[in-house]
Amino acid sequence: MNRPHLSSVLSSHFDEFSSCAPKLELLWQEMVEQACVCHDLLVRGLLATGIRSHADFASALAALLGRKLGDRSVAADALVELVKESFDAQPEIVCAAAADMVAIRERDPACPDYVTPFLFFKGFHAVQSYRVAHWLWRAGRRHLALHLQSRGSELFGVDIHPAARLGRRILFDHGTGIVVGETSIIEDDVSILQEVTLGGTGKHSGDRHPKVRRGVLIGAGAKVLGNIEVGEGAKIGAGSIVLESVPPFTTVVGNPARKVGTKHSGMPALSMDQMLPPIDYII
């Protein structure tokens, strides 16, 4: 059966569930077909319970998140129903999750299909758990939101405060050690690698965390601290300590980070190009 290329269909900027629903159905059909390809006896049950036993993407995602986040304090079945409640109240959460997954498929060479990030990539799981926690936070159910934050940190090694604001088509590559503070903003089409911190610089309250604009790539181990702005299309080299705002389409590296090379024109988050211009200093 010939279908439109899913990357081009689902990467489009859709904001309302009415325009998202047909794309979700197309994506789900593809995922079910991919789940039928594996014939490993030890994995077939996982693919059945994770994919094939569900009617659609939303129900499969709710079951996956509930099963992973459930514990003795809040049972898995109760969390599945909670996730479904968030999807019913705000269907755009499901659209954002699908867009995140397609972005991972496009940008990560270790991702051969859509089933792989859905079932196995904890960066994806952490971001989707955050989306439910953020809905709870905005609804005033803050203790439950913080419980999901805590469980996500325990399970996935990723700590995203439920008050932070994340856009769509977000890639947390590997995910391990990523920390996103309370007043952080991550706009659409951002890629962040492992061990990155978007943190504050002290114990003062208020707006104190970074604002990461569209198309930014943040390399592994970078620390971006304070109420600063990382401009659209910027690139932060691995291991950098960023304490000042970064202009758009600029590469910074080092401790403390400084600009290197000349401005570029592309979106490094999409290309995942982590190469740096020649550096004229040594730390």
PDB file of C-alpha atoms in Angstrom:
ATOM      1  CA  MET A   1       0.000   0.000   0.000  1.00  0.00           C
ATOM      2  CA  ASN A   2       1.465   3.350  -1.025  1.00  0.00           C
ATOM      3  CA  ARG A   3       1.197   6.039   1.620  1.00  0.00           C
ATOM      4  CA  PRO A   4       2.545   9.584   1.927  1.00  0.00           C
ATOM      5  CA  HIS A   5       5.964   9.726   3.621  1.00  0.00           C
ATOM      6  CA  LEU A   6       5.115   9.960   7.299  1.00  0.00           C
ATOM      7  CA  SER A   7       7.944  12.329   8.114  1.00  0.00           C
ATOM      8  CA  SER A   8       6.589  14.947   5.744  1.00  0.00           C
ATOM      9  CA  VAL A   9       3.017  14.407   6.926  1.00  0.00           C
ATOM     10  CA  LEU A  10       3.556  14.474  10.690  1.00  0.00           C
ATOM     11  CA  SER A  11       6.348  17.047  10.864  1.00  0.00           C
ATOM     12  CA  SER A  12       4.003  19.735   9.608  1.00  0.00           C
ATOM     13  CA  HIS A  13       2.940  22.397  12.098  1.00  0.00           C
ATOM     14  CA  PHE A  14      -0.472  21.244  13.326  1.00  0.00           C
ATOM     15  CA  ASP A  15      -2.034  22.735  16.406  1.00  0.00           C
ATOM     16  CA  GLU A  16      -5.542  21.334  16.604  1.00  0.00           C
ATOM     17  CA  PHE A  17      -6.570  17.735  17.069  1.00  0.00           C
ATOM     18  CA  SER A  18      -9.019  17.905  14.155  1.00  0.00           C
ATOM     19  CA  SER A  19      -6.137  18.304  11.700  1.00  0.00           C
ATOM     20  CA  CYS A  20      -3.919  15.888  13.625  1.00  0.00           C
ATOM     21  CA  ALA A  21      -6.298  12.920  13.837  1.00  0.00           C
ATOM     22  CA  PRO A  22      -5.909  11.654  10.234  1.00  0.00           C
ATOM     23  CA  LYS A  23      -2.117  11.800  10.595  1.00  0.00           C
ATOM     24  CA  LEU A  24      -2.296   9.862  13.848  1.00  0.00           C
ATOM     25  CA  GLU A  25      -4.325   7.150  12.142  1.00  0.00           C
ATOM     26  CA  LEU A  26      -1.739   6.929   9.363  1.00  0.00           C
ATOM     27  CA  LEU A  27       1.070   6.723  11.893  1.00  0.00           C
ATOM     28  CA  TRP A  28      -0.704   4.030  13.881  1.00  0.00           C
ATOM     29  CA  GLN A  29      -1.257   1.870  10.798  1.00  0.00           C
ATOM     30  CA  GLU A  30       2.471   2.079  10.089  1.00  0.00           C
ATOM     31  CA  MET A  31       3.364   1.161  13.678  1.00  0.00           C
ATOM     32  CA  VAL A  32       1.077  -1.880  13.678  1.00  0.00           C
ATOM     33  CA  GLU A  33       2.688  -3.095  10.452  1.00  0.00           C
ATOM     34  CA  GLN A  34       6.157  -2.582  11.919  1.00  0.00           C
ATOM     35  CA  ALA A  35       5.164  -4.509  15.058  1.00  0.00           C
ATOM     36  CA  CYS A  36       4.198  -7.496  12.912  1.00  0.00           C
ATOM     37  CA  VAL A  37       7.628  -7.793  11.301  1.00  0.00           C
ATOM     38  CA  CYS A  38       9.501  -9.119  14.336  1.00  0.00           C
ATOM     39  CA  HIS A  39       9.285 -12.898  14.817  1.00  0.00           C
ATOM     40  CA  ASP A  40      11.464 -13.209  17.928  1.00  0.00           C
ATOM     41  CA  LEU A  41       9.395 -15.306  20.327  1.00  0.00           C
ATOM     42  CA  LEU A  42      10.677 -13.421  23.376  1.00  0.00           C
ATOM     43  CA  VAL A  43       9.627 -10.041  21.975  1.00  0.00           C
ATOM     44  CA  ARG A  44       6.361 -10.876  20.263  1.00  0.00           C
ATOM     45  CA  GLY A  45       4.441 -10.636  23.530  1.00  0.00           C
ATOM     46  CA  LEU A  46       5.899  -7.183  24.203  1.00  0.00           C
ATOM     47  CA  LEU A  47       4.926  -6.008  20.725  1.00  0.00           C
ATOM     48  CA  ALA A  48       1.442  -7.461  21.199  1.00  0.00           C
ATOM     49  CA  THR A  49       0.788  -5.782  24.551  1.00  0.00           C
ATOM     50  CA  GLY A  50       2.577  -2.567  23.591  1.00  0.00           C
ATOM     51  CA  ILE A  51       1.217  -2.095  20.067  1.00  0.00           C
ATOM     52  CA  ARG A  52      -1.072  -4.666  18.486  1.00  0.00           C
ATOM     53  CA  SER A  53      -3.543  -5.065  21.360  1.00  0.00           C
ATOM     54  CA  HIS A  54      -4.496  -1.375  21.201  1.00  0.00           C
ATOM     55  CA  ALA A  55      -6.947   0.370  18.923  1.00  0.00           C
ATOM     56  CA  ASP A  56      -4.952   3.533  18.350  1.00  0.00           C
ATOM     57  CA  PHE A  57      -1.854   5.550  19.207  1.00  0.00           C
ATOM     58  CA  ALA A  58      -3.431   7.363  22.158  1.00  0.00           C
ATOM     59  CA  SER A  59      -4.596   4.216  23.955  1.00  0.00           C
ATOM     60  CA  ALA A  60      -1.216   2.534  23.424  1.00  0.00           C
ATOM     61  CA  LEU A  61       0.647   5.575  24.751  1.00  0.00           C
ATOM     62  CA  ALA A  62      -1.625   5.811  27.804  1.00  0.00           C
ATOM     63  CA  ALA A  63      -1.044   2.132  28.594  1.00  0.00           C
ATOM     64  CA  LEU A  64       2.708   2.468  28.148  1.00  0.00           C
ATOM     65  CA  LEU A  65       3.039   5.528  30.398  1.00  0.00           C
ATOM     66  CA  GLY A  66       0.717   4.142  33.057  1.00  0.00           C
ATOM     67  CA  ARG A  67       2.542   0.836  33.152  1.00  0.00           C
ATOM     68  CA  LYS A  68       5.941   2.487  33.461  1.00  0.00           C
ATOM     69  CA  LEU A  69       4.994   5.184  35.987  1.00  0.00           C
ATOM     70  CA  GLY A  70       2.829   3.049  38.249  1.00  0.00           C
ATOM     71  CA  ASP A  71       4.157   2.041  41.664  1.00  0.00           C
ATOM     72  CA  ARG A  72       2.869   1.174  45.125  1.00  0.00           C
ATOM     73  CA  SER A  73       1.813   4.760  45.738  1.00  0.00           C
ATOM     74  CA  VAL A  74      -0.269   5.169  42.581  1.00  0.00           C
ATOM     75  CA  ALA A  75      -1.237   1.968  40.767  1.00  0.00           C
ATOM     76  CA  ALA A  76      -0.548   1.500  37.070  1.00  0.00           C
ATOM     77  CA  ASP A  77      -4.244   1.065  36.207  1.00  0.00           C
ATOM     78  CA  ALA A  78      -5.093   4.362  37.914  1.00  0.00           C
ATOM     79  CA  LEU A  79      -2.318   6.127  36.022  1.00  0.00           C
ATOM     80  CA  VAL A  80      -3.491   4.699  32.696  1.00  0.00           C
ATOM     81  CA  GLU A  81      -6.895   6.256  33.366  1.00  0.00           C
ATOM     82  CA  LEU A  82      -5.232   9.516  34.416  1.00  0.00           C
ATOM     83  CA  VAL A  83      -3.239   9.677  31.191  1.00  0.00           C
ATOM     84  CA  LYS A  84      -6.391   8.994  29.176  1.00  0.00           C
ATOM     85  CA  GLU A  85      -8.095  11.796  31.096  1.00  0.00           C
ATOM     86  CA  SER A  86      -5.315  14.197  30.103  1.00  0.00           C
ATOM     87  CA  PHE A  87      -5.625  13.129  26.469  1.00  0.00           C
ATOM     88  CA  ASP A  88      -9.394  13.667  26.505  1.00  0.00           C
ATOM     89  CA  ALA A  89      -9.022  17.087  28.126  1.00  0.00           C
ATOM     90  CA  GLN A  90      -6.157  18.183  25.898  1.00  0.00           C
ATOM     91  CA  PRO A  91      -5.909  16.070  22.707  1.00  0.00           C
ATOM     92  CA  GLU A  92      -2.972  18.187  21.540  1.00  0.00           C
ATOM     93  CA  ILE A  93      -0.810  16.189  23.981  1.00  0.00           C
ATOM     94  CA  VAL A  94      -1.247  13.166  21.732  1.00  0.00           C
ATOM     95  CA  CYS A  95      -0.408  15.212  18.635  1.00  0.00           C
ATOM     96  CA  ALA A  96       2.742  16.536  20.299  1.00  0.00           C
ATOM     97  CA  ALA A  97       3.799  13.011  21.272  1.00  0.00           C
ATOM     98  CA  ALA A  98       3.403  11.798  17.698  1.00  0.00           C
ATOM     99  CA  ALA A  99       5.354  14.779  16.371  1.00  0.00           C
ATOM    100  CA  ASP A 100       8.126  14.101  18.909  1.00  0.00           C
ATOM    101  CA  MET A 101       8.342  10.494  17.757  1.00  0.00           C
ATOM    102  CA  VAL A 102       8.546  11.421  14.082  1.00  0.00           C
ATOM    103  CA  ALA A 103      11.281  13.946  14.908  1.00  0.00           C
ATOM    104  CA  ILE A 104      13.275  11.195  16.631  1.00  0.00           C
ATOM    105  CA  ARG A 105      12.881   8.955  13.583  1.00  0.00           C
ATOM    106  CA  GLU A 106      14.140  11.758  11.327  1.00  0.00           C
ATOM    107  CA  ARG A 107      17.126  12.849  13.409  1.00  0.00           C
ATOM    108  CA  ASP A 108      18.446   9.750  15.174  1.00  0.00           C
ATOM    109  CA  PRO A 109      20.372   7.285  12.984  1.00  0.00           C
ATOM    110  CA  ALA A 110      19.939   4.647  15.712  1.00  0.00           C
ATOM    111  CA  CYS A 111      16.158   4.751  15.207  1.00  0.00           C
ATOM    112  CA  PRO A 112      15.075   2.414  12.353  1.00  0.00           C
ATOM    113  CA  ASP A 113      11.302   2.780  12.701  1.00  0.00           C
ATOM    114  CA  TYR A 114       8.532   4.268  14.870  1.00  0.00           C
ATOM    115  CA  VAL A 115       8.040   1.281  17.152  1.00  0.00           C
ATOM    116  CA  THR A 116      11.599   1.578  18.491  1.00  0.00           C
ATOM    117  CA  PRO A 117      11.341   5.017  20.147  1.00  0.00           C
ATOM    118  CA  PHE A 118       7.766   4.355  21.244  1.00  0.00           C
ATOM    119  CA  LEU A 119       8.691   1.225  23.195  1.00  0.00           C
ATOM    120  CA  PHE A 120      12.346   1.655  24.061  1.00  0.00           C
ATOM    121  CA  PHE A 121      13.614   5.275  24.080  1.00  0.00           C
ATOM    122  CA  LYS A 122      13.467   6.722  27.583  1.00  0.00           C
ATOM    123  CA  GLY A 123      14.068  10.256  26.314  1.00  0.00           C
ATOM    124  CA  PHE A 124      10.746   9.967  24.478  1.00  0.00           C
ATOM    125  CA  HIS A 125       9.061   8.418  27.523  1.00  0.00           C
ATOM    126  CA  ALA A 126      10.354  11.190  29.782  1.00  0.00           C
ATOM    127  CA  VAL A 127       9.033  13.974  27.556  1.00  0.00           C
ATOM    128  CA  GLN A 128       5.595  12.351  27.270  1.00  0.00           C
ATOM    129  CA  SER A 129       5.428  11.832  31.037  1.00  0.00           C
ATOM    130  CA  TYR A 130       6.266  15.523  31.404  1.00  0.00           C
ATOM    131  CA  ARG A 131       3.399  16.466  29.072  1.00  0.00           C
ATOM    132  CA  VAL A 132       0.902  14.729  31.357  1.00  0.00           C
ATOM    133  CA  ALA A 133       2.525  16.247  34.462  1.00  0.00           C
ATOM    134  CA  HIS A 134       2.389  19.708  32.869  1.00  0.00           C
ATOM    135  CA  TRP A 135      -1.347  19.280  32.246  1.00  0.00           C
ATOM    136  CA  LEU A 136      -1.792  18.332  35.911  1.00  0.00           C
ATOM    137  CA  TRP A 137       0.304  21.317  37.035  1.00  0.00           C
ATOM    138  CA  ARG A 138      -1.793  23.758  35.036  1.00  0.00           C
ATOM    139  CA  ALA A 139      -4.970  22.135  36.386  1.00  0.00           C
ATOM    140  CA  GLY A 140      -3.840  22.812  39.956  1.00  0.00           C
ATOM    141  CA  ARG A 141      -3.104  19.147  40.753  1.00  0.00           C
ATOM    142  CA  ARG A 142       0.457  19.968  41.664  1.00  0.00           C
ATOM    143  CA  HIS A 143       1.297  17.214  44.115  1.00  0.00           C
ATOM    144  CA  LEU A 144       0.306  14.591  41.559  1.00  0.00           C
ATOM    145  CA  ALA A 145       2.304  16.452  38.899  1.00  0.00           C
ATOM    146  CA  LEU A 146       5.346  16.395  41.171  1.00  0.00           C
ATOM    147  CA  HIS A 147       4.823  12.681  41.791  1.00  0.00           C
ATOM    148  CA  LEU A 148       5.029  12.059  38.033  1.00  0.00           C
ATOM    149  CA  GLN A 149       8.148  14.240  37.863  1.00  0.00           C
ATOM    150  CA  SER A 150       9.722  12.184  40.631  1.00  0.00           C
ATOM    151  CA  ARG A 151       8.796   8.877  38.999  1.00  0.00           C
ATOM    152  CA  GLY A 152      10.119  10.068  35.641  1.00  0.00           C
ATOM    153  CA  SER A 153      13.402  11.033  37.253  1.00  0.00           C
ATOM    154  CA  GLU A 154      13.684   7.639  38.973  1.00  0.00           C
ATOM    155  CA  LEU A 155      12.791   5.602  35.888  1.00  0.00           C
ATOM    156  CA  PHE A 156      14.322   7.524  33.033  1.00  0.00           C
ATOM    157  CA  GLY A 157      17.099   9.559  34.639  1.00  0.00           C
ATOM    158  CA  VAL A 158      15.471  12.701  33.225  1.00  0.00           C
ATOM    159  CA  ASP A 159      14.169  15.443  35.543  1.00  0.00           C
ATOM    160  CA  ILE A 160      11.729  17.903  33.921  1.00  0.00           C
ATOM    161  CA  HIS A 161       9.859  20.240  36.229  1.00  0.00           C
ATOM    162  CA  PRO A 162       6.141  20.090  35.350  1.00  0.00           C
ATOM    163  CA  ALA A 163       5.928  23.904  35.208  1.00  0.00           C
ATOM    164  CA  ALA A 164       8.531  24.115  32.424  1.00  0.00           C
ATOM    165  CA  ARG A 165       7.227  24.742  28.913  1.00  0.00           C
ATOM    166  CA  LEU A 166       8.197  22.433  26.067  1.00  0.00           C
ATOM    167  CA  GLY A 167       7.214  22.732  22.428  1.00  0.00           C
ATOM    168  CA  ARG A 168       6.871  20.019  19.810  1.00  0.00           C
ATOM    169  CA  ARG A 169       9.255  17.874  17.816  1.00  0.00           C
ATOM    170  CA  ILE A 170      11.573  17.646  20.830  1.00  0.00           C
ATOM    171  CA  LEU A 171      14.440  15.134  20.832  1.00  0.00           C
ATOM    172  CA  PHE A 172      16.085  14.177  24.129  1.00  0.00           C
ATOM    173  CA  ASP A 173      18.782  11.939  22.653  1.00  0.00           C
ATOM    174  CA  HIS A 174      19.652   9.148  25.130  1.00  0.00           C
ATOM    175  CA  GLY A 175      18.072  11.345  27.807  1.00  0.00           C
ATOM    176  CA  THR A 176      20.216  10.236  30.742  1.00  0.00           C
ATOM    177  CA  GLY A 177      20.999  13.082  33.137  1.00  0.00           C
ATOM    178  CA  ILE A 178      18.952  15.824  31.452  1.00  0.00           C
ATOM    179  CA  VAL A 179      17.584  18.388  33.914  1.00  0.00           C
ATOM    180  CA  VAL A 180      15.033  21.069  32.962  1.00  0.00           C
ATOM    181  CA  GLY A 181      14.268  23.685  35.608  1.00  0.00           C
ATOM    182  CA  GLU A 182      10.924  25.139  36.606  1.00  0.00           C
ATOM    183  CA  THR A 183      10.898  28.333  34.501  1.00  0.00           C
ATOM    184  CA  SER A 184      12.689  26.869  31.480  1.00  0.00           C
ATOM    185  CA  ILE A 185      11.210  27.205  27.985  1.00  0.00           C
ATOM    186  CA  ILE A 186      12.137  24.832  25.158  1.00  0.00           C
ATOM    187  CA  GLU A 187      10.555  25.836  21.861  1.00  0.00           C
ATOM    188  CA  ASP A 188       9.766  23.626  18.851  1.00  0.00           C
ATOM    189  CA  ASP A 189      12.382  21.612  16.942  1.00  0.00           C
ATOM    190  CA  VAL A 190      15.035  21.454  19.672  1.00  0.00           C
ATOM    191  CA  SER A 191      17.519  18.600  20.147  1.00  0.00           C
ATOM    192  CA  ILE A 192      19.233  18.035  23.495  1.00  0.00           C
ATOM    193  CA  LEU A 193      21.754  15.318  24.274  1.00  0.00           C
ATOM    194  CA  GLN A 194      22.517  13.503  27.517  1.00  0.00           C
ATOM    195  CA  GLU A 195      23.711  15.159  30.745  1.00  0.00           C
ATOM    196  CA  VAL A 196      22.457  18.636  29.759  1.00  0.00           C
ATOM    197  CA  THR A 197      21.236  20.964  32.516  1.00  0.00           C
ATOM    198  CA  LEU A 198      18.914  23.932  32.009  1.00  0.00           C
ATOM    199  CA  GLY A 199      19.321  25.322  35.508  1.00  0.00           C
ATOM    200  CA  GLY A 200      19.379  28.360  37.733  1.00  0.00           C
ATOM    201  CA  THR A 201      22.386  30.136  39.201  1.00  0.00           C
ATOM    202  CA  GLY A 202      21.356  30.349  42.857  1.00  0.00           C
ATOM    203  CA  LYS A 203      18.449  30.064  45.248  1.00  0.00           C
ATOM    204  CA  HIS A 204      16.575  33.173  44.130  1.00  0.00           C
ATOM    205  CA  SER A 205      12.992  32.601  42.980  1.00  0.00           C
ATOM    206  CA  GLY A 206      11.104  33.885  39.970  1.00  0.00           C
ATOM    207  CA  ASP A 207      12.042  33.551  36.323  1.00  0.00           C
ATOM    208  CA  ARG A 208      15.498  32.028  36.617  1.00  0.00           C
ATOM    209  CA  HIS A 209      15.989  29.390  33.931  1.00  0.00           C
ATOM    210  CA  PRO A 210      17.049  29.393  30.255  1.00  0.00           C
ATOM    211  CA  LYS A 211      14.827  30.062  27.250  1.00  0.00           C
ATOM    212  CA  VAL A 212      15.832  27.772  24.378  1.00  0.00           C
ATOM    213  CA  ARG A 213      14.487  28.968  21.045  1.00  0.00           C
ATOM    214  CA  ARG A 214      13.536  27.013  17.932  1.00  0.00           C
ATOM    215  CA  GLY A 215      16.073  24.821  16.181  1.00  0.00           C
ATOM    216  CA  VAL A 216      18.730  24.838  18.929  1.00  0.00           C
ATOM    217  CA  LEU A 217      21.134  21.908  19.363  1.00  0.00           C
ATOM    218  CA  ILE A 218      22.699  21.435  22.822  1.00  0.00           C
ATOM    219  CA  GLY A 219      25.598  18.997  22.975  1.00  0.00           C
ATOM    220  CA  ALA A 220      26.197  16.328  25.606  1.00  0.00           C
ATOM    221  CA  GLY A 221      27.109  17.541  29.072  1.00  0.00           C
ATOM    222  CA  ALA A 222      26.463  21.238  28.441  1.00  0.00           C
ATOM    223  CA  LYS A 223      25.222  23.342  31.343  1.00  0.00           C
ATOM    224  CA  VAL A 224      23.068  26.351  30.498  1.00  0.00           C
ATOM    225  CA  LEU A 225      22.453  28.390  33.631  1.00  0.00           C
ATOM    226  CA  GLY A 226      20.318  31.383  34.514  1.00  0.00           C
ATOM    227  CA  ASN A 227      17.537  33.397  32.917  1.00  0.00           C
ATOM    228  CA  ILE A 228      19.303  33.673  29.578  1.00  0.00           C
ATOM    229  CA  GLU A 229      18.203  33.142  25.985  1.00  0.00           C
ATOM    230  CA  VAL A 230      19.673  30.654  23.553  1.00  0.00           C
ATOM    231  CA  GLY A 231      18.691  32.188  20.236  1.00  0.00           C
ATOM    232  CA  GLU A 232      17.012  30.457  17.323  1.00  0.00           C
ATOM    233  CA  GLY A 233      19.239  28.020  15.473  1.00  0.00           C
ATOM    234  CA  ALA A 234      22.117  28.290  17.949  1.00  0.00           C
ATOM    235  CA  LYS A 235      24.510  25.422  18.690  1.00  0.00           C
ATOM    236  CA  ILE A 236      26.113  24.716  22.062  1.00  0.00           C
ATOM    237  CA  GLY A 237      29.147  22.450  22.031  1.00  0.00           C
ATOM    238  CA  ALA A 238      29.441  19.408  24.278  1.00  0.00           C
ATOM    239  CA  GLY A 239      30.637  20.123  27.795  1.00  0.00           C
ATOM    240  CA  SER A 240      30.145  23.880  27.554  1.00  0.00           C
ATOM    241  CA  ILE A 241      29.169  26.091  30.499  1.00  0.00           C
ATOM    242  CA  VAL A 242      26.824  28.797  29.207  1.00  0.00           C
ATOM    243  CA  LEU A 243      26.213  31.748  31.530  1.00  0.00           C
ATOM    244  CA  GLU A 244      25.281  34.453  29.000  1.00  0.00           C
ATOM    245  CA  SER A 245      22.693  34.650  26.223  1.00  0.00           C
ATOM    246  CA  VAL A 246      23.642  33.119  22.880  1.00  0.00           C
ATOM    247  CA  PRO A 247      22.739  35.057  19.707  1.00  0.00           C
ATOM    248  CA  PRO A 248      20.684  33.297  17.014  1.00  0.00           C
ATOM    249  CA  PHE A 249      22.525  31.018  14.554  1.00  0.00           C
ATOM    250  CA  THR A 250      25.702  31.172  16.615  1.00  0.00           C
ATOM    251  CA  THR A 251      27.978  28.393  17.889  1.00  0.00           C
ATOM    252  CA  VAL A 252      29.426  28.591  21.390  1.00  0.00           C
ATOM    253  CA  VAL A 253      31.806  26.241  23.172  1.00  0.00           C
ATOM    254  CA  GLY A 254      34.004  26.118  26.240  1.00  0.00           C
ATOM    255  CA  ASN A 255      34.020  27.014  29.928  1.00  0.00           C
ATOM    256  CA  PRO A 256      32.835  29.677  30.062  1.00  0.00           C
ATOM    257  CA  ALA A 257      31.297  29.364  26.611  1.00  0.00           C
ATOM    258  CA  ARG A 258      32.357  31.785  23.917  1.00  0.00           C
ATOM    259  CA  LYS A 259      31.402  32.286  20.289  1.00  0.00           C
ATOM    260  CA  VAL A 260      33.435  30.429  17.660  1.00  0.00           C
ATOM    261  CA  GLY A 261      33.372  30.670  13.891  1.00  0.00           C
ATOM    262  CA  THR A 262      30.871  32.728  11.940  1.00  0.00           C
ATOM    263  CA  LYS A 263      27.094  32.663  12.003  1.00  0.00           C
ATOM    264  CA  HIS A 264      25.432  29.765  10.219  1.00  0.00           C
ATOM    265  CA  SER A 265      22.059  29.702   8.496  1.00  0.00           C
ATOM    266  CA  GLY A 266      20.633  26.242   9.192  1.00  0.00           C
ATOM    267  CA  MET A 267      18.856  24.618  12.110  1.00  0.00           C
ATOM    268  CA  PRO A 268      21.440  22.395  13.822  1.00  0.00           C
ATOM    269  CA  ALA A 269      18.767  20.579  15.838  1.00  0.00           C
ATOM    270  CA  LEU A 270      17.407  19.128  12.609  1.00  0.00           C
ATOM    271  CA  SER A 271      20.730  18.150  11.052  1.00  0.00           C
ATOM    272  CA  MET A 272      22.233  16.969  14.379  1.00  0.00           C
ATOM    273  CA  ASP A 273      25.568  18.308  13.125  1.00  0.00           C
ATOM    274  CA  GLN A 274      27.712  18.548  16.249  1.00  0.00           C
ATOM    275  CA  MET A 275      30.916  19.517  14.487  1.00  0.00           C
ATOM    276  CA  LEU A 276      32.421  22.816  15.627  1.00  0.00           C
ATOM    277  CA  PRO A 277      34.228  25.536  13.669  1.00  0.00           C
ATOM    278  CA  PRO A 278      37.994  25.819  14.273  1.00  0.00           C
ATOM    279  CA  ILE A 279      38.658  26.987  17.821  1.00  0.00           C
ATOM    280  CA  ASP A 280      41.373  29.599  18.327  1.00  0.00           C
ATOM    281  CA  TYR A 281      41.947  29.081  22.049  1.00  0.00           C
ATOM    282  CA  ILE A 282      42.687  26.321  24.563  1.00  0.00           C
ATOM    283  CA  ILE A 283      41.090  26.026  27.990  1.00  0.00           C
TER     284      ILE A 283
END
